[in-house]
PDB file of C-alpha atoms in Angstrom:
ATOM      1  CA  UNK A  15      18.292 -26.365  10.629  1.00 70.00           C
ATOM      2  CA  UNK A  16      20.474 -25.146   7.742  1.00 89.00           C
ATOM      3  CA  UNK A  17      19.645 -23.351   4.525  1.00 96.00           C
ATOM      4  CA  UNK A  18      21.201 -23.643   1.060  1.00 97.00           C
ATOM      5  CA  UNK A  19      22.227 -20.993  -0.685  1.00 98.00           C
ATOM      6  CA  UNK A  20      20.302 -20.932  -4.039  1.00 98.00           C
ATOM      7  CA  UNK A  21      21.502 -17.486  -5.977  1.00 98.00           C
ATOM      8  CA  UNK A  22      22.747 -14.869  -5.200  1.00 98.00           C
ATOM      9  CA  UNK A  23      23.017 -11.555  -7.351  1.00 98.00           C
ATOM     10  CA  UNK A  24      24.591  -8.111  -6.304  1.00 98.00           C
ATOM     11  CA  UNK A  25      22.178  -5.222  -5.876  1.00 98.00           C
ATOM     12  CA  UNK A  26      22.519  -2.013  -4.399  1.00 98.00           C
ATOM     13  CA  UNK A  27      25.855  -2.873  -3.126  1.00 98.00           C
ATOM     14  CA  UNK A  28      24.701  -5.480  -0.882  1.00 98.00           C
ATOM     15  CA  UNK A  29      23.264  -8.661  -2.420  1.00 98.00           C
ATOM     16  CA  UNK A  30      20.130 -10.386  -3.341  1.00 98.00           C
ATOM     17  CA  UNK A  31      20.328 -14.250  -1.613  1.00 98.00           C
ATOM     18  CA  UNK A  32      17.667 -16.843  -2.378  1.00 98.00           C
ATOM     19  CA  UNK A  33      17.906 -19.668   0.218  1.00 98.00           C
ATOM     20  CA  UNK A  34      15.843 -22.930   0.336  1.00 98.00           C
ATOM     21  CA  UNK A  35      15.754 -25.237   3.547  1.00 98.00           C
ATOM     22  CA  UNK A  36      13.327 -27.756   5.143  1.00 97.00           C
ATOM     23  CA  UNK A  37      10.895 -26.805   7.209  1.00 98.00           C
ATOM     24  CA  UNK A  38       9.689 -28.651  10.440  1.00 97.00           C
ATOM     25  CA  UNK A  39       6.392 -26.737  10.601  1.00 98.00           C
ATOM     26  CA  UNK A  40       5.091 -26.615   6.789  1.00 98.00           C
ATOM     27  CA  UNK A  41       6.576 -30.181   6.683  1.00 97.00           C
ATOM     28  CA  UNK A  42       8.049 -29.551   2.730  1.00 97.00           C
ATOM     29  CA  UNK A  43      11.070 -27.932   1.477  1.00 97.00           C
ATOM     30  CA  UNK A  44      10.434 -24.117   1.475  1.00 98.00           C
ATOM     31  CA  UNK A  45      12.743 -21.007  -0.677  1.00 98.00           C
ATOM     32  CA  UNK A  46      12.836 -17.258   0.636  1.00 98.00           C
ATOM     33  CA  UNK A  47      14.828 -14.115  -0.766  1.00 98.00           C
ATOM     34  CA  UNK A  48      16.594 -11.887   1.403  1.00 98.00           C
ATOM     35  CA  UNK A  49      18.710  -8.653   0.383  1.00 99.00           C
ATOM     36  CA  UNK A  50      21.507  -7.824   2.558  1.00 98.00           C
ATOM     37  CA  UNK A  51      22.681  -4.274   2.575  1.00 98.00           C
ATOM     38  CA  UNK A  52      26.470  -3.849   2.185  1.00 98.00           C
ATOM     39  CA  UNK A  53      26.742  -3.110   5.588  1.00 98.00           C
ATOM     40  CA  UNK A  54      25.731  -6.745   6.254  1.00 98.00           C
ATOM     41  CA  UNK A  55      29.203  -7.918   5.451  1.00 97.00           C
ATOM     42  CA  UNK A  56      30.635  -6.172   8.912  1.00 97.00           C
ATOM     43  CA  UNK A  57      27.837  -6.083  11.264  1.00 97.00           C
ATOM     44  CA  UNK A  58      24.231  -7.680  12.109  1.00 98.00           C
ATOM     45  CA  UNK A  59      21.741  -5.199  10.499  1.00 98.00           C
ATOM     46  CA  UNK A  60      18.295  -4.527  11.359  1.00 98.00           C
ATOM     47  CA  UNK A  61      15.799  -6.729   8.889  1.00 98.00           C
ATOM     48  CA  UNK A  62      12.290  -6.089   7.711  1.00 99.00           C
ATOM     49  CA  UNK A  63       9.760  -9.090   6.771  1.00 99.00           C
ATOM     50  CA  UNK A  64       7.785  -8.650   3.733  1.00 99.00           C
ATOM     51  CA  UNK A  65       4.643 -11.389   3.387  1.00 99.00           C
ATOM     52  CA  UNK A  66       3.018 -11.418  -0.480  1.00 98.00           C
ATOM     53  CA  UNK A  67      -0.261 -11.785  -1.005  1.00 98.00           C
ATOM     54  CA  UNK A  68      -2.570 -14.396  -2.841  1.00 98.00           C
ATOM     55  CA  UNK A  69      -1.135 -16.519  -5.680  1.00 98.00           C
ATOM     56  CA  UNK A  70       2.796 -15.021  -4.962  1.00 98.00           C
ATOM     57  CA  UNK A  71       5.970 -16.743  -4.451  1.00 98.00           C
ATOM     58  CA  UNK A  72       9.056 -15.527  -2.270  1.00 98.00           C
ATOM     59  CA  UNK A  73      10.081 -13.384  -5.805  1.00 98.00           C
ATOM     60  CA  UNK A  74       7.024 -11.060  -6.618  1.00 98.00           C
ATOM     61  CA  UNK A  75       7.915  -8.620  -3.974  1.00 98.00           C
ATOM     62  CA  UNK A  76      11.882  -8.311  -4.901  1.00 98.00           C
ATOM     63  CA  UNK A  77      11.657  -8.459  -8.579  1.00 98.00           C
ATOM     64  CA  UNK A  78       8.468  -5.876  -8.614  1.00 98.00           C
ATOM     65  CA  UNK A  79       8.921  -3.452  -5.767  1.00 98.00           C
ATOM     66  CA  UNK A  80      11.734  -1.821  -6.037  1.00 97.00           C
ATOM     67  CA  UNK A  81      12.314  -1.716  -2.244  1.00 98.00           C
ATOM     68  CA  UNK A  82      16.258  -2.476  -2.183  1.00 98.00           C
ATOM     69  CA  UNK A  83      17.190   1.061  -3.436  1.00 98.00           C
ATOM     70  CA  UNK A  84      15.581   2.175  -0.017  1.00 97.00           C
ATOM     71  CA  UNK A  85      16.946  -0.312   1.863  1.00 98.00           C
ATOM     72  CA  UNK A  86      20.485  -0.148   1.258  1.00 98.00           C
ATOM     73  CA  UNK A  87      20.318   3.451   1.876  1.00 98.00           C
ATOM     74  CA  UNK A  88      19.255   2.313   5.883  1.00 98.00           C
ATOM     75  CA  UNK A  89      21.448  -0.410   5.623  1.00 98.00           C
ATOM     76  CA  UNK A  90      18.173  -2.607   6.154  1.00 98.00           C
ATOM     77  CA  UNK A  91      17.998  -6.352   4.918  1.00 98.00           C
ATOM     78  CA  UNK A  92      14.376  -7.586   3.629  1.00 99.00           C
ATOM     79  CA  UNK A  93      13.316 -10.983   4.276  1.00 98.00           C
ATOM     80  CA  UNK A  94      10.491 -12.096   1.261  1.00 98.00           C
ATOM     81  CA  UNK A  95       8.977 -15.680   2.106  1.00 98.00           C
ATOM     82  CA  UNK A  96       6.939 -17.383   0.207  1.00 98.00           C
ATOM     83  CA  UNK A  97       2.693 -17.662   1.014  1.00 98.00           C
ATOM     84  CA  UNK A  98       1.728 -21.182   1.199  1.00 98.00           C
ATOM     85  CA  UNK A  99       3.522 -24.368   1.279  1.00 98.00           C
ATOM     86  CA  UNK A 100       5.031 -26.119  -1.988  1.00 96.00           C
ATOM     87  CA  UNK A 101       4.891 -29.199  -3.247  1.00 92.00           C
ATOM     88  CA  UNK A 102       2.559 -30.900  -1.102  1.00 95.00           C
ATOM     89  CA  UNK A 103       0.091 -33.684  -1.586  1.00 85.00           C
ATOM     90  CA  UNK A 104      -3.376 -31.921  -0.311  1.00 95.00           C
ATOM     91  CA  UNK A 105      -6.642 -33.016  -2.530  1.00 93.00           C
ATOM     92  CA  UNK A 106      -8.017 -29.331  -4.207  1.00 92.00           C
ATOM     93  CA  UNK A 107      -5.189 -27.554  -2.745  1.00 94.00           C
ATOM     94  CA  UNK A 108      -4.555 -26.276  -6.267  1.00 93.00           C
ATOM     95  CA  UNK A 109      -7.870 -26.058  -7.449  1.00 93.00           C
ATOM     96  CA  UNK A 110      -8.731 -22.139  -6.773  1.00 96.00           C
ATOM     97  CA  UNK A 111      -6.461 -19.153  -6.225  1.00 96.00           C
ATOM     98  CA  UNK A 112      -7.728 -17.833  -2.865  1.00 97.00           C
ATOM     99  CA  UNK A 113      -7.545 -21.163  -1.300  1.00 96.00           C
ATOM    100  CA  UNK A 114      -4.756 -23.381  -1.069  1.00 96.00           C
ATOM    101  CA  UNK A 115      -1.155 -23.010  -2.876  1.00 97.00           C
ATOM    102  CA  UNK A 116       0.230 -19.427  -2.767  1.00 98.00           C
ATOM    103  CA  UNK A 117      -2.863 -18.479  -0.371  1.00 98.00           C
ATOM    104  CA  UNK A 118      -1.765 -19.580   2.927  1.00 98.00           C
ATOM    105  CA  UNK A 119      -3.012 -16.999   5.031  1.00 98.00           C
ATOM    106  CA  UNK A 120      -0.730 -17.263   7.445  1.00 98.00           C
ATOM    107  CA  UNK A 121      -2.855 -18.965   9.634  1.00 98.00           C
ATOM    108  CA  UNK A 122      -2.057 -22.190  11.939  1.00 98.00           C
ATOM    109  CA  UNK A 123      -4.609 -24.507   9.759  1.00 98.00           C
ATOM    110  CA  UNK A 124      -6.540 -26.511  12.522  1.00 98.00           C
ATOM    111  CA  UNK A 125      -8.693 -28.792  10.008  1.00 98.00           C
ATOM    112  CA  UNK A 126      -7.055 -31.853   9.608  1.00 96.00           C
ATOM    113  CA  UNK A 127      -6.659 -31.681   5.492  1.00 96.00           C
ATOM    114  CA  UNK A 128      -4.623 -28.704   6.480  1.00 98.00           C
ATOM    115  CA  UNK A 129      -3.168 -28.899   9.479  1.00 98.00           C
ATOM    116  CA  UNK A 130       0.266 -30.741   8.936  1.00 98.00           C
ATOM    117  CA  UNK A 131       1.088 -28.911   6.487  1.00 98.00           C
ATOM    118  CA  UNK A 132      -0.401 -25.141   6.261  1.00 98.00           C
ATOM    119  CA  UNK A 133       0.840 -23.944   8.935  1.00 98.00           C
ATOM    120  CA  UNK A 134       2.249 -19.944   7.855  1.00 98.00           C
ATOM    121  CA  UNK A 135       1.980 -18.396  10.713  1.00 98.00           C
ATOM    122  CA  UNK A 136       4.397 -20.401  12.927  1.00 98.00           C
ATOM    123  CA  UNK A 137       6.436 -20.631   9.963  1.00 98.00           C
ATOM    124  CA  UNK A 138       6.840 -17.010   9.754  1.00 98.00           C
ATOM    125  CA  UNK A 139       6.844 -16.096  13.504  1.00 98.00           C
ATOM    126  CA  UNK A 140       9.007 -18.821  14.883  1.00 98.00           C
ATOM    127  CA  UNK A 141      10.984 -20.883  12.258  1.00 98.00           C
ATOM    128  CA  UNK A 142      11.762 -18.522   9.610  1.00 98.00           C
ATOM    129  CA  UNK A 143      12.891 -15.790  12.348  1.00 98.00           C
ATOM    130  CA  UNK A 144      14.483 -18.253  14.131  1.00 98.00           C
ATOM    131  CA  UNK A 145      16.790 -18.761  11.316  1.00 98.00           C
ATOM    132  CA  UNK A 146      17.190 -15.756   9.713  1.00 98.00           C
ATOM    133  CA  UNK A 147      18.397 -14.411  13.152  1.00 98.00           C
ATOM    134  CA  UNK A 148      20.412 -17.252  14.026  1.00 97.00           C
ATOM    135  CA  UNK A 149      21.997 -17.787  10.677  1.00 97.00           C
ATOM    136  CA  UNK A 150      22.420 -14.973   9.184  1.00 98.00           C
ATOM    137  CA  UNK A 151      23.805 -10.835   9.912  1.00 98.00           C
ATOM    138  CA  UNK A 152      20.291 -10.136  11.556  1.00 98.00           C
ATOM    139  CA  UNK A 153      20.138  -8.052  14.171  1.00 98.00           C
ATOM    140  CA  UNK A 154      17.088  -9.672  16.222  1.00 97.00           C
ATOM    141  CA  UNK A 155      15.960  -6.675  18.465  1.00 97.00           C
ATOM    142  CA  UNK A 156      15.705  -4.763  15.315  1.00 98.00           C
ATOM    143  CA  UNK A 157      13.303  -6.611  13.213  1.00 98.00           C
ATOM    144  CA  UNK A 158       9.980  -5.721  11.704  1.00 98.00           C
ATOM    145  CA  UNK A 159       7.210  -6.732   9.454  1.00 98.00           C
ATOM    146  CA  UNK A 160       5.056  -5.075   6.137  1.00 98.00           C
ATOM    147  CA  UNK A 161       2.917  -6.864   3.632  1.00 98.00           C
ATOM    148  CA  UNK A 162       0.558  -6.740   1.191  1.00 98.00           C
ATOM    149  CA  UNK A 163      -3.195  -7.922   0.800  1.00 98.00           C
ATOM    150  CA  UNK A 164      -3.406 -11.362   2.286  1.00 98.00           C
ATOM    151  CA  UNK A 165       0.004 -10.344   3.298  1.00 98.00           C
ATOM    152  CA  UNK A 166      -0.782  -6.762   4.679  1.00 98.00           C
ATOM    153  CA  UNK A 167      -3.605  -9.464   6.885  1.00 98.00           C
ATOM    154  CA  UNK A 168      -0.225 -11.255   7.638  1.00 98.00           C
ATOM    155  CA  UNK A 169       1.315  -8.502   8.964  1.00 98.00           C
ATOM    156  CA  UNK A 170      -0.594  -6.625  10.786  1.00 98.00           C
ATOM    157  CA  UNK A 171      -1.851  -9.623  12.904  1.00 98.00           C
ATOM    158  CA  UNK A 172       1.742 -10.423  13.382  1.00 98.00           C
ATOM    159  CA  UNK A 173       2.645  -7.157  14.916  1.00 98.00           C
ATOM    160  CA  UNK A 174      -0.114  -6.987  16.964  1.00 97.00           C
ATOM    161  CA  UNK A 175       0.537 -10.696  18.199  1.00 97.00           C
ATOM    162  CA  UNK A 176       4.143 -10.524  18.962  1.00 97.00           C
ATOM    163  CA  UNK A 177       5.351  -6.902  19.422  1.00 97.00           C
ATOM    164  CA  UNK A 178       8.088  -8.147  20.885  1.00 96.00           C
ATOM    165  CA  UNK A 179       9.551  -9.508  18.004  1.00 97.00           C
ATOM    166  CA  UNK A 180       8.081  -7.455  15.108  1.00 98.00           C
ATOM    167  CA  UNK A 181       8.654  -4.039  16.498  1.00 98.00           C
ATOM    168  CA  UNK A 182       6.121  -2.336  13.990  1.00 98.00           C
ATOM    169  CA  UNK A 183       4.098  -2.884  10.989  1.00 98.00           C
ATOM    170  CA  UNK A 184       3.175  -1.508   7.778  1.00 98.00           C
ATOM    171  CA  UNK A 185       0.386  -2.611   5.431  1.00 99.00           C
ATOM    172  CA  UNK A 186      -0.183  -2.234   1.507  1.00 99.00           C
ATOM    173  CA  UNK A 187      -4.119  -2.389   0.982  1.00 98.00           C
ATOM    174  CA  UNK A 188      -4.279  -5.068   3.656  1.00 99.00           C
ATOM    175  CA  UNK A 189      -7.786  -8.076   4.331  1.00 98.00           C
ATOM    176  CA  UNK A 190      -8.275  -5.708   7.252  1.00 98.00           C
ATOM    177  CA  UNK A 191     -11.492  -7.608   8.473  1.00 98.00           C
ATOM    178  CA  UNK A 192     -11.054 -11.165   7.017  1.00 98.00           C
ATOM    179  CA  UNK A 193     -13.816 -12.805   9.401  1.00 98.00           C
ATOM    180  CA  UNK A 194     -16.165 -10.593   7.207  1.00 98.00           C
ATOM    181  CA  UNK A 195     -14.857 -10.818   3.580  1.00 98.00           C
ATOM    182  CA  UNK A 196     -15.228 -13.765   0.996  1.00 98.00           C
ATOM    183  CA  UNK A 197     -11.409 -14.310   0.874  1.00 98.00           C
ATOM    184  CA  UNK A 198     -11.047 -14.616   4.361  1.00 98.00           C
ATOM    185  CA  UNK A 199     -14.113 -16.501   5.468  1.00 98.00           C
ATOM    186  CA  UNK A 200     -13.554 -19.203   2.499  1.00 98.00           C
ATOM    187  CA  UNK A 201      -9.917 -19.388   3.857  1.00 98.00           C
ATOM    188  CA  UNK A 202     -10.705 -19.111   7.474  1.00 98.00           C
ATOM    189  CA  UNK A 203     -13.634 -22.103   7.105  1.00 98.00           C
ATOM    190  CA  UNK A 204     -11.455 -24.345   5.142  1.00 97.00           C
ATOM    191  CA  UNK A 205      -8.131 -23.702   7.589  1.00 98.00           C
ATOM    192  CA  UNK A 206     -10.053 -23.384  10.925  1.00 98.00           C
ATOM    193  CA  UNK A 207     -13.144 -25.006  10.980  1.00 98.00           C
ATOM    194  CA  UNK A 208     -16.710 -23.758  11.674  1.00 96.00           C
ATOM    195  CA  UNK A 209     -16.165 -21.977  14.852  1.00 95.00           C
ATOM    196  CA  UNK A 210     -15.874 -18.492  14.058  1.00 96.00           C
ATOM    197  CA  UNK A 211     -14.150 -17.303  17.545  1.00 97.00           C
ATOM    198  CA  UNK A 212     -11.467 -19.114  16.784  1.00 97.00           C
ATOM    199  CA  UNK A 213     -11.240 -16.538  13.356  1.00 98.00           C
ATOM    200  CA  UNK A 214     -10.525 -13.719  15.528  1.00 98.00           C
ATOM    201  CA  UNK A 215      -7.108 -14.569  16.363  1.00 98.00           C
ATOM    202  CA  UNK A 216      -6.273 -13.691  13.188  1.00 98.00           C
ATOM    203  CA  UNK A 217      -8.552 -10.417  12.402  1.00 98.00           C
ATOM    204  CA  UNK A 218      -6.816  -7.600  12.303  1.00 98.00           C
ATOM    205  CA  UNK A 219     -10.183  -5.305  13.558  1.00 98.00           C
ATOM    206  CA  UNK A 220     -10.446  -8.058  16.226  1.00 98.00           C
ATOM    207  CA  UNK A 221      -7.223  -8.538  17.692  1.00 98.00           C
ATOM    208  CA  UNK A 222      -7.435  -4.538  17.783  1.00 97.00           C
ATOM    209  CA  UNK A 223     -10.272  -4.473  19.413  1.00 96.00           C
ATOM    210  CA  UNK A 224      -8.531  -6.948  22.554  1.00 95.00           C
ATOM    211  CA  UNK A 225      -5.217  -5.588  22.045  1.00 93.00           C
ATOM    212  CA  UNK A 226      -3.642  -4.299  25.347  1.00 87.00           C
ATOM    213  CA  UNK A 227      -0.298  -3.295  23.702  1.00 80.00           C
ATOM    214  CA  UNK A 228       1.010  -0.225  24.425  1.00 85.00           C
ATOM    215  CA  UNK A 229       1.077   3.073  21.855  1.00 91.00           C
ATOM    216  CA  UNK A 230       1.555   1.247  18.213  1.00 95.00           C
ATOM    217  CA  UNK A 231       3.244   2.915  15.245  1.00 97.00           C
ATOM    218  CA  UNK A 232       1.413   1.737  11.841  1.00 98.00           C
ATOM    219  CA  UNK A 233       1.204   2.907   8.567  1.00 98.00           C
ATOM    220  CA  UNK A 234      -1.358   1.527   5.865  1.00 98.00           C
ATOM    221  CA  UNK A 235      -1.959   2.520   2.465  1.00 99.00           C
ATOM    222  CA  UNK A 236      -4.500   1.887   0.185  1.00 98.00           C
ATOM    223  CA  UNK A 237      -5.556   2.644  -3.389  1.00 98.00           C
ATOM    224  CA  UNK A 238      -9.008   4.333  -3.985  1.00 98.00           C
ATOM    225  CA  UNK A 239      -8.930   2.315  -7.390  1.00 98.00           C
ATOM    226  CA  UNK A 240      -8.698  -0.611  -5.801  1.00 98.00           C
ATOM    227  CA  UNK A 241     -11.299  -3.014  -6.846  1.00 98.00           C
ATOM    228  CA  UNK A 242     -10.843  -4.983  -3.781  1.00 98.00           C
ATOM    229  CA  UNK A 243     -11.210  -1.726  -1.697  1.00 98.00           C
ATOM    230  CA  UNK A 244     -15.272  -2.785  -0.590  1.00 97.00           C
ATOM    231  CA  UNK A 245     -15.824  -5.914  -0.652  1.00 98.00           C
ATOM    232  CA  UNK A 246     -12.599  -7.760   0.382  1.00 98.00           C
ATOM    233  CA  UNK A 247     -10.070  -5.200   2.401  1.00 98.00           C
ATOM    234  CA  UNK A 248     -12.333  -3.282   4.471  1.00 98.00           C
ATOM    235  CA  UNK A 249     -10.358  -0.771   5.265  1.00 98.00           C
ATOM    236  CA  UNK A 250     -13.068   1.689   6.238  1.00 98.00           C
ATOM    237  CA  UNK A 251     -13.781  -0.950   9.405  1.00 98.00           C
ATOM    238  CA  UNK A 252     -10.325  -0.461  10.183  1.00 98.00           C
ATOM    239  CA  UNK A 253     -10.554   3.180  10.538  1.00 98.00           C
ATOM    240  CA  UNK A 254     -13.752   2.906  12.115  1.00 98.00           C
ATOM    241  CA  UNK A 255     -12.384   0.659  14.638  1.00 98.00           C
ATOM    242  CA  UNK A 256      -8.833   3.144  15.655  1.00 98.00           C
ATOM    243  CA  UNK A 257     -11.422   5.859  15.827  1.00 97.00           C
ATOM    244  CA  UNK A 258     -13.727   4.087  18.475  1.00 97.00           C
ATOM    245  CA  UNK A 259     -10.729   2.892  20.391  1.00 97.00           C
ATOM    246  CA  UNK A 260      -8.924   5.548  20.758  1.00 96.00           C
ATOM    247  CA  UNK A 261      -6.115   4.997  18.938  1.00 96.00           C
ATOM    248  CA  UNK A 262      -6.663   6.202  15.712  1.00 96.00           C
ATOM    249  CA  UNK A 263      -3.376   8.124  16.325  1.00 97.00           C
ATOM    250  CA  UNK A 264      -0.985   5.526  16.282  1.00 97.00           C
ATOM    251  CA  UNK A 265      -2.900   4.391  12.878  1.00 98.00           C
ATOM    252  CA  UNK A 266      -1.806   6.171   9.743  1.00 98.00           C
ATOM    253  CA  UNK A 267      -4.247   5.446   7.431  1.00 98.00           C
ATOM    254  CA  UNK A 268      -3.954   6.898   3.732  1.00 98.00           C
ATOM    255  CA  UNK A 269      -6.139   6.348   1.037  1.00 98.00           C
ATOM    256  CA  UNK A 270      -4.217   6.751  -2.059  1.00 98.00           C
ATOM    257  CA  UNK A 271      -6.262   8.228  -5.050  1.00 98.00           C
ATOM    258  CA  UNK A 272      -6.379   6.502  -7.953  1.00 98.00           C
ATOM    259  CA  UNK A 273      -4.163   3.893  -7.021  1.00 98.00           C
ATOM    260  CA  UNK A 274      -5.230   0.122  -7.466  1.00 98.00           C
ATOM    261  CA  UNK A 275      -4.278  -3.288  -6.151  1.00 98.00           C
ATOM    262  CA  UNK A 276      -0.739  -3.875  -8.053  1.00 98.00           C
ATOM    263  CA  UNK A 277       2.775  -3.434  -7.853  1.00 98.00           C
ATOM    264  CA  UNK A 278       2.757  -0.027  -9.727  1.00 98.00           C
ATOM    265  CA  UNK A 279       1.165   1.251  -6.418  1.00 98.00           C
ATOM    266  CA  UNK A 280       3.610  -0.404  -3.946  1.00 98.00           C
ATOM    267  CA  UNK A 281       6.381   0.805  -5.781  1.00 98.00           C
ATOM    268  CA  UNK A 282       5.032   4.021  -5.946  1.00 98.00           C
ATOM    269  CA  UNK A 283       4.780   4.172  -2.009  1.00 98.00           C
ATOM    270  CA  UNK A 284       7.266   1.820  -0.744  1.00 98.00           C
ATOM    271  CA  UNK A 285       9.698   4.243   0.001  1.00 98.00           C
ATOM    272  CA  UNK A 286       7.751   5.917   3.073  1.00 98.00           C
ATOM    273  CA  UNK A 287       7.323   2.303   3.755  1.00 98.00           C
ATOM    274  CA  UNK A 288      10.564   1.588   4.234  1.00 98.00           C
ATOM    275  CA  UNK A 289      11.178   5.379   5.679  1.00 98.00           C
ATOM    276  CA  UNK A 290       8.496   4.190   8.364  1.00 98.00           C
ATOM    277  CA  UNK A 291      10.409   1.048   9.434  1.00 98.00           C
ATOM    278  CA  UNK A 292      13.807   2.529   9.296  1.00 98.00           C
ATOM    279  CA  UNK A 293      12.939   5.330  12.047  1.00 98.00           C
ATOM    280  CA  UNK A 294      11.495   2.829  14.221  1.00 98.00           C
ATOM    281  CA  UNK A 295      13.855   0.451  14.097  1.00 98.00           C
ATOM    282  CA  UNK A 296      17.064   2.932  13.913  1.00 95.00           C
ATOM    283  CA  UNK A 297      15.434   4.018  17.645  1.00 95.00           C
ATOM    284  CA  UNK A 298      16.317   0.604  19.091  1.00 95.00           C
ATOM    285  CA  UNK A 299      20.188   0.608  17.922  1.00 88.00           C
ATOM    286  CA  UNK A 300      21.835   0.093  21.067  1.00 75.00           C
TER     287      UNK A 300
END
C-alpha cells in the first residue's frame, strides 16, 4: 500500500511530512503527520506513536505540543494519526463528540453499523506500523507509543497488548477505566455490543489486572485541575490497581497540580515524555 506525500515543512532540522493513503481496515482514505529527525535522512531512526484524543485530527498533537524540539534532540521521529475514520457514510456518526467521527477509540468495532469501518485499533497496530516501518526510515525494533485521553486509553492498551511491538508507553491524563466511565461505556456499547467481557480487552485496569508481561516501564501524568480527573479518567483506579498487583513500581504515576485537560499541560510535560521513551528505546540500539 503506498502513501502520498501531502506537505511537508522543515522543523527542527528534520521535517514535518503529512501523508494520506487508503486504508484496507478503516475502508476510507486516511492522513497522518510524521516528523523525521535530521538523522532520518542517513539511517532508520527509532519512532514514537502519538494517538489524540476525542474530537482531534492527525494535526492537534504537532501543531500544539511542541514535542519536535525534544525529538530531534534523540533523533526520534513521531508518528500522529488521526482518531476515527473520515469521510464515511455511518447514520449519527457525526451527531455527538464522544461517539463517532474523531472518537474512535481505538477499538475493533464489532456492531455491525461500525464494524467495516471503525476499526482503530488494527489500524494503528497493524496497518499504520506496517507502513510506517516498511516505507519509511523507521527503525521497527525501536518503536513506541504515548497518547492522550481517549488516546492515553489508546496507548496504554496498546502497550500492554503488543509489547513486542510498542516497547513502552506513556499516557497524558489517560480513560484509565473506560468499562466504568460515561465516555467509554457509551463508546464501548455502541462499538462492541452489550456484552461487557468483551470491554475488557480494551481496559486499561483490566488488561492490567490479566497481564502476564514481564517488568513494564510507564509513565502517566495527570492534571489535578482536570475536570475530567473523577468522573471520566479514573486515574485513582489505576493506582489502586499497580498497588494491589504489585507493580506499582513499574507505574509512574504523577498527579500534576493545577494542571487541566489541554495542550498547555502536555506541552508543559512532554519533554520527560519524550525523555521517558528516548531511554527506553536508545537501550534497544543494536
Amino acid at each position: 500500500m503506498s502513501i502520498k506525500e501531502v506537505s511537508r515543512n522543515k522543523c527542527f532540522g528534520g521535517h514535518v511530512v503529512k501523508y494520506e493513503h487508503g486504508s484496507d481496515e478503516l475502508n476510507c482514505d486516511m492522513k497522518f503527520n510524521v516528523f523525521l529527525p535530521q538523522q532520518a535522512t542517513k539511517t532508520k531512526v527509532p519512532a514514537i506513536f502519538f494517538l489524540s484524543g476525542l474530537t482531534c485530527t492527525e494535526d492537534n498533537f504537532i501543531h500544539k505540543s511542541g514535542a519536535m524540539a525534544e525529538a530531534a534532540k534523540h533523533g526520534i521521529a513521531l508518528i500522529a494519526p488521526d482518531t476515527s475514520p473520515r469521510g464515511v457514510s455511518i447514520e449519527g456518526d457525526s451527531d455527538s463528540w464522544d461517539c463517532g467521527t474523531g472518537a474512535g477509540f481505538y477499538v475493533d468495532a464489532t456492531e455491525e453499523k461500525w464494524s467495516k469501518n471503525y476499526r482503530m485499533y488494527s489500524y494503528i497496530v497493524e496497518e499504520l506500523y506496517s507502513i510506517v516501518t516498511k516505507q519509511l526510515p523507521i527503525d521497527e525494533s525501536r518503536v513506541s507509543v504515548m497518547g492522550h485521553s481517549m488516546g492515553g486509553h489508546g496507548a496504554l492498551t496498546i502497550h500492554i497488548k503488543n509489547p513486542h511491538k510498542f516497547k513502552t508507553a506513556s499516557a497524558f491524563s489517560p480513560i484509565a477505566n473506560p468499562i466504568n466511565c460515561p465516555w467509554g461505556q457509551k463508546a464501548f456499547s455502541n462499538y462492541l455490543g452489550s456484552d461487557k467481557e468483551s470491554w475488557k480487552q480494551y481496559d486499561t485496569v483490566e488488561l492490567l489486572k490479566a497481564s502476564k508481561n514481564e517488568r513494564m516501564d510507564i509513565l502517566v501524568d495527570v492534571g489535578t485541575a482536570d475536570g475530567f480527573l473523577e468522573k471520566e479518567l479514573l486515574i485513582d483506579q489505576l493506582k489502586k490497581t499497580t498497588q494491589e498487583l504489585g507493580r506499582e513500581s513499574e507505574w509512574n504515576i504523577r498527579y500534576q497540580s493545577g494542571y487541566d485537560h489541554s495542550y498547555f499541560f502536555i506541552s508543559t510535560f512532554i519533554a520527560d515524555h519524550i525523555n521517558h521513551h528516548a531511554t527506553v528505546l536508545k537501550s534497544l540500539e543494536k
